[in-house]
Amino acid sequence: MSAKKADANGGAALTRPENQGAAEKATRGTLKYVDDQFGSASFLKRSMDKVFPDHWSFMLGEIALYSFVILLLSGVYLTLFFHASQNVVQYNGSYQPLRGVQMTEAYASTLHISFDVRGGLLMRQIHHWAALIFVTSIVVHMFRVFFTGAFRKPRTINWHIGTILMILGILEGFAGYSLPDDLLSGTGLRIAYSVAESIPVVGTYVCYFLFGGNYPGQDIISRLFIIHVLLVPGILLALISAHMMILWHQKHTDFPGPGKTEDNVIGTKFYPGFFLKTNGFLFMVFGMITALAAFAQINPVWLYGPYNAGQVSAGSQPDWYILFLEGSLRMMPNWETHIWHHTISWNILIPGVILPGIMFNLLALYPNIEAWVTKDKAYHNLLDRPRDVPVRTGLGVMSLTFYMVLVAGGANDILASTFHWSLQATTWVLRVLLIALPPIAFKVTKRFCLGLQHHDEALLHHGVETGIIRRLPSGAYIEVEEPLPAKKAETLAKQIGYDPHHHGDGHAAIAAGDGHEPAPADGHTQTVTRPVGVLAKARTKLEDFWDEPREPVPDTQPHPEN
Amino acid sequence: MPPPRKRVGRRPTDDNPATVERASDQHILEQTAETEEEERFAELQVAALFLVGTAMLIFFIVAYFAISIRDNLGQYSNYALGGSLALALFAIGGGFIVWAKKLLPHEKAIQDRHDFHSPEAEEIEAENTFLAGVDDMGLGKHKILRRSLLGALGLFPLPLVIMLRDLGPLPHRSLLRTGWRAGVRLVDLDTRLPIKLGTVEIGGLVTVMPEGFTDVDEDALAPSMLIRFGPGQIMSKKEREWGVADHVVYSKICTHAGCPISLLEQQTHHLLCPCHQSTFDMVNDAKVIFGPAARPLPQLRIGLDSEGYFIAKGPYSQAVGPSFWERR
């Protein structure tokens, strides 16, 4: 404690203090021991001094990270008791209703964990809740990154890694959900098998190799187990490490604000402030998941019974992140082609393979597409507000709308029975909405964004309405408007992309995609040469669409000074 | 000078930033601290939270041994263990956060960002070094070297892929096999007993399997439905002829995604798949009338043996379950 700020003066020759207490001596000794071997002191110093910006939305990724830690811990515990085997045994555990029933060892050991291992049920529920929160927080974290443009250069590759993490998270969740071999998970596996089977030419081979024969085979549980506990978590761990190291190296983005520029970070130092807070947050996330596991029952597999190819429970819904696939399968028209003694079942291939393929690829490549359209090659460390980039925000809401209709489709039977609608009508309405709603969502969102921008510009130009009415010498009445406080105006100007030093000329500096360089006043990029080729023409068209100039704020009122 | 409270960790305020000190590229913009009284109170708060955490952890250990998981399906044990662990974690986490917010100096730091790309000279040097290496290796010059290398490296993954071959058998004929063959009796899936003519009520549906079924492989495609309709209700001539006295048997495995179908509407004779709501008209050759399924459910030809039990007259005449490439 005594030498806390000893190195504050940087250059001056530093010596270790004479009288060190035992604790200080031990700490310095350890640090020196490590430094002697790795030369780690300068890295350590830099890391501890690293500044992290503060905003609540930056904690979403932390939730994902910490729920992953919890998944690893609880998962290891579960593997100590789980038997990944499809050997049929007779259940003799303490859950009375299923005693004497033939079932696979996988299901029997899941019952054993739930009813005969103290704290086993808690661990199972912690693991399942953590999985849901893991995927959910990844998705919400992605919303934040998308709508604020945090994926722009230089963070594009990290967005790609993040997308892969999300997809792997979904696969990992599905694999884990299938392991207990209960009736519900067996139905999910059966559908997954059919989806793989629908792939032309190789489908049945993929299935036979994965399942070790025709469905259900004898191998899928033990193979899924090793995929679930070793292969995917290993890849997840490696990619999460890469994700974090890139974040660390590049420093976190931040929202515009007083004193904040593209070239600085303002916030809390990693050590001790951020370190203490984020560890506290780790415990809070763990606590929240444990509380859910204690009081909110999840996946009570004993109620479903063991898997049986001849049975299914009605109204069975998968975990939420699979629902969109379930919805696309349900909404798809029943197309199937028979040619040359072969069958292509579009009714599964399109909703189960092609559609998710397109969706995930678009999601992953969005930063590259946006950069290509806007010709934006600049670095971005300051975030956009969604309203300031209407086309991106519109596209995001449009995609979300499409996704949400798919999710609703995954619950069409529940919707129909809850509201007493006809199931067929519900499905047809959803089919129409899937096509019609997204473009409307785009238009409305863009309009909203432009309206909000308009409001901001009015605030900046005219200030706040005071409610004070004054009469001018000419006889006209005006309402006195008070300019925004300087700092607020500065933040707002930055957010909407005005260069504060060039007042007046500036819509659409942001539209040019770069807060740094001055943009052409009309918001259009001046193209000197005519674009050649279909792609180049399309690009110019898209760029015009992106950069559609903002309407200037009409100067309807005379200013009181005049 | 009592500093303003509740500023810690928040977004930068409107205060005038004043540089306090400079160390490396990071320095403190502003720094304030709580008064001593406030600090003492915060210290007590943090300590109290940590004590609650400790107490809850002890409670957890006691509950682990004291509360039986035989009671109420283990729910009491779950509430006690989960509740105490959650409270302990909340308390410890809360302690950390209060500690960070109230006992650390309130400071706002600023740090420069550096360009991510290297100076251009360095970039060019790296490119040059890399290309010079390519030159040194002669990859451009020695065509035969390049091609043979591509050949070797290109084939390298093949052994690894080929070794996956024994993961499972090849599909071929087994895609069509179901365990149904001529003369085999229909047995109830649950009771495993054969079914006699006249034991199923009109409008009744029994899930049937081939007699002697086991729980594996082809049996997953075998589940079928024996349905008895009222006289004259079956519209299709072929359907009537393949059945016996208004009893017909259809595959239970949906032709869409393979779920077992179960919901028969008595009035309309429509059969609904619970997974994706494909609907089949069961008195009309199980034709698809709604939903994503493309094909009718296959029908099994049935007859009666000498004792009056239902038997299959042969295997299914087409592949059962979802479509696949090899299906004709």
Coordinates of C-alpha atoms in Angstrom, one line a residue, chain A residues 30-517:
Chain A
T30 CA 6.0 -13.3 -6.8
L31 CA 5.8 -10.6 -9.4
K32 CA 9.5 -10.5 -9.8
Y33 CA 9.7 -14.3 -10.0
V34 CA 7.3 -14.4 -12.8
D35 CA 8.9 -11.4 -14.6
D36 CA 12.3 -13.0 -14.4
Q37 CA 10.9 -15.9 -16.4
F38 CA 8.6 -14.2 -18.8
G39 CA 9.6 -10.5 -18.8
S40 CA 6.0 -9.9 -18.0
A41 CA 6.2 -6.7 -16.0
S42 CA 5.6 -4.2 -18.9
F43 CA 2.7 -6.3 -20.2
L44 CA 1.3 -6.5 -16.7
K45 CA 1.7 -2.8 -16.1
R46 CA 0.0 -2.0 -19.5
S47 CA -2.8 -4.4 -18.9
M48 CA -3.6 -3.2 -15.4
D49 CA -3.7 0.4 -16.7
K50 CA -6.0 -0.5 -19.6
V51 CA -9.0 1.8 -19.7
F52 CA -12.5 0.3 -20.2
P53 CA -15.4 2.5 -21.2
D54 CA -18.5 2.2 -19.0
H55 CA -21.9 1.6 -20.5
W56 CA -24.5 -0.9 -19.4
S57 CA -24.8 -2.5 -22.9
F58 CA -21.1 -3.5 -22.7
M59 CA -22.1 -6.0 -20.0
L60 CA -24.1 -8.2 -22.4
G61 CA -21.0 -9.9 -23.8
E62 CA -19.8 -10.4 -20.2
I63 CA -23.0 -12.3 -19.4
A64 CA -22.3 -14.6 -22.3
L65 CA -18.7 -15.1 -21.1
Y66 CA -19.6 -15.8 -17.5
S67 CA -22.5 -18.2 -18.4
F68 CA -19.9 -20.1 -20.5
V69 CA -17.7 -20.4 -17.4
I70 CA -20.7 -21.7 -15.5
L71 CA -21.5 -24.2 -18.3
L72 CA -18.0 -25.6 -18.2
L73 CA -18.1 -26.0 -14.4
S74 CA -21.6 -27.5 -14.2
G75 CA -21.0 -29.6 -17.3
V76 CA -17.9 -31.2 -15.8
Y77 CA -19.9 -32.1 -12.8
L78 CA -22.7 -33.7 -14.9
T79 CA -20.2 -35.8 -16.9
L80 CA -19.2 -37.5 -13.6
F81 CA -22.6 -39.1 -13.4
F82 CA -24.0 -39.3 -16.9
H83 CA -23.7 -42.5 -18.9
A84 CA -23.7 -41.7 -22.7
S85 CA -25.0 -45.1 -23.7
Q86 CA -28.0 -46.4 -25.5
N87 CA -27.8 -49.8 -23.8
V88 CA -31.3 -50.7 -22.6
V89 CA -31.6 -51.2 -18.8
Q90 CA -34.4 -51.5 -16.3
Y91 CA -34.8 -48.4 -14.2
N92 CA -34.7 -49.1 -10.4
G93 CA -34.0 -45.7 -9.0
S94 CA -36.1 -43.7 -6.6
Y95 CA -38.5 -42.1 -9.1
Q96 CA -41.5 -44.3 -8.5
P97 CA -43.6 -43.8 -11.7
L98 CA -40.8 -45.1 -14.0
R99 CA -39.6 -48.0 -11.8
G100 CA -39.3 -51.2 -13.8
V101 CA -39.5 -49.4 -17.2
Q102 CA -37.0 -50.3 -19.9
M103 CA -34.9 -47.3 -21.0
T104 CA -31.5 -46.4 -22.2
E105 CA -28.7 -45.9 -19.8
A106 CA -28.5 -42.3 -20.9
Y107 CA -32.1 -41.6 -19.7
A108 CA -31.7 -43.8 -16.6
S109 CA -28.5 -41.9 -15.6
T110 CA -30.3 -38.6 -16.1
L111 CA -33.0 -39.7 -13.8
H112 CA -30.3 -40.8 -11.4
I113 CA -28.7 -37.4 -11.4
S114 CA -32.1 -35.8 -10.9
F115 CA -33.4 -38.0 -8.0
D116 CA -30.5 -39.8 -6.4
V117 CA -27.6 -37.4 -6.5
R118 CA -27.8 -34.7 -3.9
G119 CA -27.6 -31.3 -5.7
G120 CA -27.7 -33.2 -9.0
L121 CA -31.1 -31.7 -10.1
L122 CA -29.7 -28.3 -9.2
M123 CA -26.7 -28.8 -11.3
R124 CA -28.8 -30.1 -14.2
Q125 CA -31.0 -27.1 -14.0
I126 CA -28.1 -24.7 -13.6
H127 CA -26.5 -26.2 -16.7
H128 CA -29.7 -25.9 -18.8
W129 CA -30.5 -22.3 -17.6
A130 CA -26.9 -21.3 -18.2
A131 CA -27.2 -22.7 -21.7
L132 CA -30.3 -20.7 -22.4
I133 CA -28.7 -17.5 -21.0
F134 CA -25.5 -18.2 -22.9
V135 CA -27.3 -18.2 -26.3
T136 CA -29.7 -15.5 -25.4
S137 CA -26.9 -13.1 -24.2
I138 CA -24.9 -13.8 -27.3
V139 CA -27.8 -12.8 -29.4
V140 CA -28.6 -9.7 -27.5
H141 CA -24.9 -8.8 -27.4
M142 CA -25.0 -9.1 -31.2
F143 CA -28.0 -6.7 -31.4
R144 CA -25.9 -4.2 -29.5
V145 CA -22.9 -4.7 -31.8
F146 CA -25.0 -4.6 -34.9
F147 CA -27.2 -1.6 -34.2
T148 CA -24.3 0.6 -33.0
G149 CA -22.0 -0.3 -35.9
A150 CA -19.4 -1.8 -33.6
F151 CA -18.6 -4.4 -36.2
R152 CA -17.0 -1.8 -38.5
K153 CA -13.3 -1.7 -39.3
P154 CA -11.2 -2.8 -37.5
R155 CA -13.6 -5.2 -35.7
T156 CA -14.9 -7.1 -38.7
I157 CA -13.0 -10.3 -38.1
N158 CA -14.1 -10.3 -34.5
W159 CA -17.7 -10.1 -35.7
H160 CA -17.1 -13.2 -37.9
I161 CA -15.7 -15.0 -34.9
G162 CA -18.7 -13.9 -32.9
T163 CA -21.2 -15.2 -35.5
I164 CA -19.4 -18.6 -35.5
L165 CA -19.6 -18.6 -31.7
M166 CA -23.4 -18.0 -31.9
I167 CA -23.9 -20.8 -34.4
L168 CA -21.7 -23.2 -32.3
G169 CA -23.6 -22.2 -29.2
I170 CA -26.9 -23.2 -30.9
L171 CA -25.5 -26.5 -32.1
E172 CA -24.0 -27.2 -28.7
G173 CA -27.3 -26.4 -27.0
F174 CA -29.1 -28.8 -29.4
A175 CA -26.6 -31.6 -28.8
G176 CA -26.8 -31.2 -25.0
Y177 CA -30.6 -31.1 -25.1
S178 CA -30.6 -34.4 -27.0
L179 CA -28.4 -36.3 -24.7
P180 CA -30.9 -37.4 -21.9
D181 CA -32.7 -39.5 -24.6
D182 CA -36.1 -38.6 -23.3
L183 CA -39.2 -38.6 -25.5
L184 CA -38.9 -34.8 -26.3
S185 CA -35.3 -34.8 -27.2
G186 CA -35.7 -38.0 -29.2
T187 CA -38.3 -36.3 -31.3
G188 CA -35.9 -33.4 -31.9
L189 CA -33.2 -35.8 -33.0
R190 CA -35.7 -37.6 -35.3
I191 CA -36.4 -34.2 -37.0
A192 CA -32.7 -33.4 -37.2
Y193 CA -32.1 -36.8 -38.9
S194 CA -34.8 -36.0 -41.4
V195 CA -33.3 -32.7 -42.2
A196 CA -29.9 -34.2 -42.8
E197 CA -31.6 -37.0 -44.9
S198 CA -33.1 -34.4 -47.2
I199 CA -29.7 -33.2 -48.5
P200 CA -29.5 -34.4 -52.1
V201 CA -27.1 -37.2 -53.1
V202 CA -25.2 -37.5 -49.7
G203 CA -28.1 -37.1 -47.2
T204 CA -28.6 -40.7 -46.3
Y205 CA -24.8 -41.3 -46.1
V206 CA -24.4 -38.3 -43.7
C207 CA -27.2 -39.8 -41.6
Y208 CA -25.9 -43.4 -41.6
F209 CA -22.4 -42.3 -40.7
L210 CA -23.5 -39.9 -38.0
F211 CA -26.1 -42.3 -36.4
G212 CA -24.2 -45.5 -37.2
G213 CA -27.2 -46.8 -39.3
N214 CA -30.8 -46.1 -39.9
Y215 CA -32.5 -44.0 -37.2
P216 CA -32.0 -44.2 -34.3
G217 CA -29.1 -46.6 -34.4
Q218 CA -26.9 -47.5 -31.5
D219 CA -24.3 -44.8 -31.6
I220 CA -25.8 -41.3 -31.7
I221 CA -25.9 -40.6 -27.9
S222 CA -22.2 -41.6 -27.3
R223 CA -21.1 -39.6 -30.4
L224 CA -23.2 -36.6 -29.5
F225 CA -21.7 -36.8 -26.0
I226 CA -18.1 -36.5 -27.2
I227 CA -19.1 -33.7 -29.6
H228 CA -21.0 -32.0 -26.8
V229 CA -18.4 -32.3 -24.0
L230 CA -15.1 -32.1 -25.9
L231 CA -15.2 -31.1 -29.6
V232 CA -17.5 -28.1 -29.6
P233 CA -16.5 -26.8 -26.1
G234 CA -12.9 -26.9 -27.2
I235 CA -13.6 -24.9 -30.3
L236 CA -15.8 -22.5 -28.3
L237 CA -13.0 -22.0 -25.8
A238 CA -10.4 -21.3 -28.5
L239 CA -12.7 -18.9 -30.3
I240 CA -13.8 -17.1 -27.1
S241 CA -10.1 -16.7 -26.2
A242 CA -9.5 -15.2 -29.7
H243 CA -12.6 -13.0 -29.4
M244 CA -11.4 -11.6 -26.0
M245 CA -7.7 -11.2 -27.1
I246 CA -8.8 -9.2 -30.1
L247 CA -11.1 -7.1 -28.0
W248 CA -8.2 -6.5 -25.5
H249 CA -5.8 -5.6 -28.2
Q250 CA -8.1 -3.3 -30.1
K251 CA -9.7 -1.7 -27.0
H252 CA -13.4 -1.4 -26.6
T253 CA -15.6 0.9 -28.7
D254 CA -17.5 3.7 -26.9
F255 CA -20.4 6.0 -27.5
P256 CA -19.7 9.6 -28.5
G257 CA -19.6 12.0 -25.6
P258 CA -17.7 15.0 -24.2
G259 CA -14.0 14.6 -24.5
K260 CA -14.3 11.3 -26.4
T261 CA -12.7 11.1 -29.8
E262 CA -11.8 8.3 -32.2
D263 CA -8.4 8.4 -30.7
N264 CA -9.0 7.9 -27.0
V265 CA -10.8 5.8 -24.5
I266 CA -12.4 7.3 -21.3
G267 CA -13.5 5.0 -18.5
T268 CA -12.3 2.8 -15.6
K269 CA -8.9 1.3 -15.4
F270 CA -8.8 -2.5 -15.6
Y271 CA -7.1 -2.9 -12.3
P272 CA -8.5 -2.6 -9.7
G273 CA -11.8 -0.9 -10.6
F274 CA -13.0 -2.8 -13.6
F275 CA -11.5 -6.1 -12.2
L276 CA -13.5 -5.9 -9.0
K277 CA -16.7 -4.9 -10.7
T278 CA -16.5 -7.6 -13.4
N279 CA -15.8 -10.3 -10.8
G280 CA -18.7 -9.1 -8.8
F281 CA -20.7 -9.3 -12.0
L282 CA -19.5 -12.9 -12.6
F283 CA -20.9 -13.8 -9.1
M284 CA -24.2 -12.0 -9.9
V285 CA -24.6 -13.9 -13.2
F286 CA -23.8 -17.2 -11.4
G287 CA -26.3 -16.2 -8.6
M288 CA -29.1 -15.4 -11.1
I289 CA -28.7 -18.7 -12.9
T290 CA -28.6 -20.6 -9.6
A291 CA -31.7 -18.8 -8.4
L292 CA -33.5 -19.8 -11.6
A293 CA -32.2 -23.4 -11.2
A294 CA -33.5 -23.5 -7.7
F295 CA -37.0 -22.1 -8.3
A296 CA -37.8 -22.3 -12.0
Q297 CA -38.1 -25.9 -13.2
I298 CA -36.6 -26.6 -16.6
N299 CA -36.7 -29.6 -18.8
P300 CA -38.3 -32.1 -16.3
V301 CA -37.3 -35.1 -18.4
W302 CA -38.9 -37.6 -16.0
L303 CA -42.4 -36.3 -17.1
Y304 CA -41.7 -37.0 -20.8
G305 CA -40.7 -40.7 -20.3
P306 CA -38.0 -42.5 -22.2
Y307 CA -37.7 -42.2 -26.0
N308 CA -39.9 -44.4 -28.1
A309 CA -40.1 -44.3 -31.8
G310 CA -43.9 -44.9 -31.7
Q311 CA -44.8 -42.1 -29.3
V312 CA -44.7 -38.3 -29.3
S313 CA -46.0 -35.7 -26.9
A314 CA -48.3 -33.1 -28.5
G315 CA -47.3 -29.4 -28.2
S316 CA -43.7 -30.2 -27.7
Q317 CA -41.5 -27.2 -28.3
P318 CA -37.7 -27.1 -28.5
D319 CA -35.5 -24.5 -26.7
W320 CA -36.2 -21.1 -28.0
Y321 CA -33.2 -20.8 -30.3
I322 CA -34.3 -23.8 -32.3
L323 CA -37.9 -22.4 -32.7
F324 CA -37.1 -20.4 -35.9
L325 CA -36.1 -23.7 -37.6
E326 CA -39.2 -25.4 -36.3
G327 CA -41.3 -22.5 -37.6
S328 CA -39.7 -22.5 -41.1
L329 CA -40.3 -26.3 -41.3
R330 CA -44.0 -25.8 -40.3
M331 CA -44.6 -22.9 -42.7
M332 CA -43.0 -24.4 -45.8
P333 CA -45.4 -25.5 -48.6
N334 CA -45.2 -29.2 -49.3
W335 CA -43.0 -29.1 -52.4
E336 CA -41.2 -32.3 -53.5
T337 CA -39.6 -33.1 -56.8
H338 CA -39.3 -36.6 -58.4
I339 CA -36.8 -36.9 -61.2
W340 CA -34.9 -39.8 -62.6
H341 CA -36.0 -42.1 -59.8
H342 CA -34.8 -39.7 -57.2
T343 CA -36.5 -37.4 -54.7
I344 CA -35.7 -33.9 -53.7
S345 CA -37.8 -32.9 -50.7
W346 CA -37.8 -29.1 -50.9
N347 CA -40.3 -29.1 -48.0
I348 CA -37.3 -29.9 -45.7
L349 CA -34.3 -28.9 -47.7
I350 CA -35.3 -25.2 -48.0
P351 CA -36.5 -24.5 -44.5
G352 CA -34.0 -26.8 -42.8
V353 CA -30.8 -26.4 -44.7
I354 CA -30.9 -23.6 -47.3
L355 CA -32.8 -20.9 -45.4
P356 CA -30.6 -21.1 -42.2
G357 CA -27.6 -21.3 -44.5
I358 CA -28.5 -18.0 -46.1
M359 CA -29.5 -16.4 -42.9
F360 CA -26.2 -17.2 -41.1
N361 CA -24.1 -16.3 -44.0
L362 CA -25.8 -12.9 -44.4
L363 CA -25.4 -12.3 -40.7
A364 CA -21.7 -13.2 -40.8
L365 CA -20.9 -11.2 -43.9
Y366 CA -23.0 -8.1 -43.1
P367 CA -20.0 -5.9 -42.1
N368 CA -18.3 -6.7 -45.4
I369 CA -21.4 -6.0 -47.4
E370 CA -22.0 -2.7 -45.6
A371 CA -18.4 -1.6 -46.1
W372 CA -18.5 -2.6 -49.7
V373 CA -21.7 -0.6 -50.3
T374 CA -20.6 2.5 -48.4
K375 CA -17.0 2.4 -49.6
D376 CA -16.1 3.0 -46.0
K377 CA -12.5 2.2 -45.3
A378 CA -12.1 4.3 -42.2
Y379 CA -11.4 3.1 -38.6
H380 CA -14.3 3.4 -36.2
N381 CA -13.9 3.5 -32.5
L382 CA -16.9 5.6 -31.7
L383 CA -20.3 4.0 -32.0
D384 CA -23.3 5.1 -34.0
R385 CA -26.7 5.6 -32.5
P386 CA -29.2 3.4 -34.4
R387 CA -31.2 6.4 -35.6
D388 CA -28.1 7.9 -37.2
V389 CA -27.7 5.1 -39.7
P390 CA -31.3 4.5 -40.8
V391 CA -30.7 2.0 -43.5
R392 CA -28.6 -0.3 -41.3
T393 CA -31.1 0.0 -38.5
G394 CA -33.9 -0.7 -41.0
L395 CA -32.2 -3.8 -42.3
G396 CA -31.6 -5.0 -38.8
V397 CA -35.2 -4.6 -37.8
M398 CA -36.3 -6.1 -41.1
S399 CA -34.2 -9.2 -40.4
L400 CA -35.4 -9.4 -36.9
T401 CA -39.0 -9.2 -38.1
F402 CA -38.4 -12.1 -40.5
Y403 CA -36.9 -14.1 -37.7
M404 CA -39.7 -13.3 -35.3
V405 CA -42.3 -14.5 -37.8
L406 CA -40.4 -17.8 -38.1
V407 CA -40.3 -18.1 -34.3
A408 CA -44.1 -17.4 -34.2
G409 CA -44.4 -20.1 -36.8
G410 CA -42.7 -22.5 -34.5
A411 CA -45.5 -22.0 -32.0
N412 CA -48.4 -21.9 -34.5
D413 CA -50.2 -24.7 -32.8
I414 CA -50.0 -23.0 -29.5
L415 CA -51.1 -19.7 -31.0
A416 CA -54.0 -21.4 -32.7
S417 CA -55.2 -23.3 -29.6
T418 CA -54.7 -20.3 -27.3
F419 CA -56.7 -17.9 -29.4
H420 CA -59.1 -20.5 -30.8
W421 CA -57.9 -19.7 -34.4
S422 CA -58.0 -22.3 -37.1
L423 CA -54.5 -23.9 -37.4
Q424 CA -54.6 -23.6 -41.2
A425 CA -55.6 -20.0 -41.2
T426 CA -52.8 -19.2 -38.6
T427 CA -50.2 -20.9 -40.8
W428 CA -51.4 -19.1 -43.9
V429 CA -51.4 -15.7 -42.2
L430 CA -47.9 -16.4 -40.9
R431 CA -46.8 -17.4 -44.4
V432 CA -48.1 -14.0 -45.8
L433 CA -46.6 -12.1 -42.9
L434 CA -43.2 -13.7 -43.5
I435 CA -43.1 -12.1 -46.9
A436 CA -45.0 -8.9 -46.3
L437 CA -43.9 -7.8 -42.8
P438 CA -40.1 -7.4 -43.3
P439 CA -40.3 -4.7 -46.0
I440 CA -42.9 -2.8 -44.0
A441 CA -40.7 -3.1 -40.9
F442 CA -37.8 -1.7 -42.9
K443 CA -39.8 1.3 -44.2
V444 CA -41.3 2.1 -40.8
T445 CA -38.0 1.8 -39.0
K446 CA -36.2 4.0 -41.5
R447 CA -39.0 6.6 -41.2
F448 CA -38.7 6.5 -37.4
C449 CA -35.0 7.0 -37.6
L450 CA -35.3 9.9 -40.0
G451 CA -38.0 11.4 -37.7
L452 CA -35.7 11.1 -34.7
Q453 CA -32.8 12.7 -36.6
H454 CA -35.1 15.5 -37.6
H455 CA -35.9 16.1 -34.0
D456 CA -32.2 16.0 -33.0
E457 CA -31.3 18.5 -35.7
A458 CA -34.2 20.8 -34.6
L459 CA -32.9 20.6 -31.0
L460 CA -29.4 21.5 -32.2
H461 CA -30.4 24.3 -34.4
H462 CA -33.3 25.8 -32.5
G463 CA -32.8 24.6 -29.0
V464 CA -35.4 23.7 -26.5
E465 CA -38.8 25.2 -26.5
T466 CA -39.3 27.3 -23.3
G467 CA -43.0 28.0 -23.5
I468 CA -42.2 31.8 -23.3
I469 CA -44.1 33.7 -25.9
R470 CA -42.6 37.0 -27.1
R471 CA -43.9 39.7 -29.4
L472 CA -41.6 41.1 -32.0
P473 CA -41.5 44.7 -33.0
S474 CA -43.0 43.6 -36.3
G475 CA -46.0 42.3 -34.4
A476 CA -45.3 38.6 -34.9
Y477 CA -45.4 36.3 -31.9
I478 CA -42.6 33.8 -31.4
E479 CA -41.8 31.2 -28.8
V480 CA -38.4 31.7 -27.2
E481 CA -36.1 28.8 -27.7
E482 CA -33.2 28.2 -25.5
P483 CA -30.0 26.6 -26.9
L484 CA -28.9 23.3 -25.5
P485 CA -26.2 23.3 -22.8
A486 CA -22.8 23.4 -24.5
K487 CA -21.8 19.9 -23.5
K488 CA -25.1 18.4 -24.5
A489 CA -25.0 20.1 -27.9
E490 CA -21.4 18.9 -28.4
T491 CA -22.5 15.3 -27.7
L492 CA -25.5 15.6 -29.9
A493 CA -23.5 17.2 -32.7
K494 CA -21.1 14.3 -32.6
Q495 CA -23.8 11.7 -32.5
I496 CA -25.6 13.1 -35.6
G497 CA -22.3 13.6 -37.4
Y498 CA -22.0 17.3 -37.5
D499 CA -18.6 18.8 -37.6
P500 CA -19.1 21.4 -34.9
H501 CA -16.6 23.7 -36.5
H502 CA -18.4 23.8 -39.8
H503 CA -21.9 24.6 -38.6
G504 CA -24.6 24.8 -41.1
D505 CA -23.5 22.8 -44.0
G506 CA -23.8 19.5 -42.7
H507 CA -26.3 16.8 -43.1
A508 CA -25.0 13.4 -43.9
A509 CA -21.4 13.6 -42.8
I510 CA -22.3 10.4 -41.1
A511 CA -24.0 9.1 -44.2
A512 CA -20.7 9.1 -46.0
G513 CA -19.8 6.5 -43.4
D514 CA -16.9 8.3 -41.8
G515 CA -17.0 10.8 -39.0
H516 CA -13.5 12.0 -39.8
E517 CA -13.4 13.2 -43.3

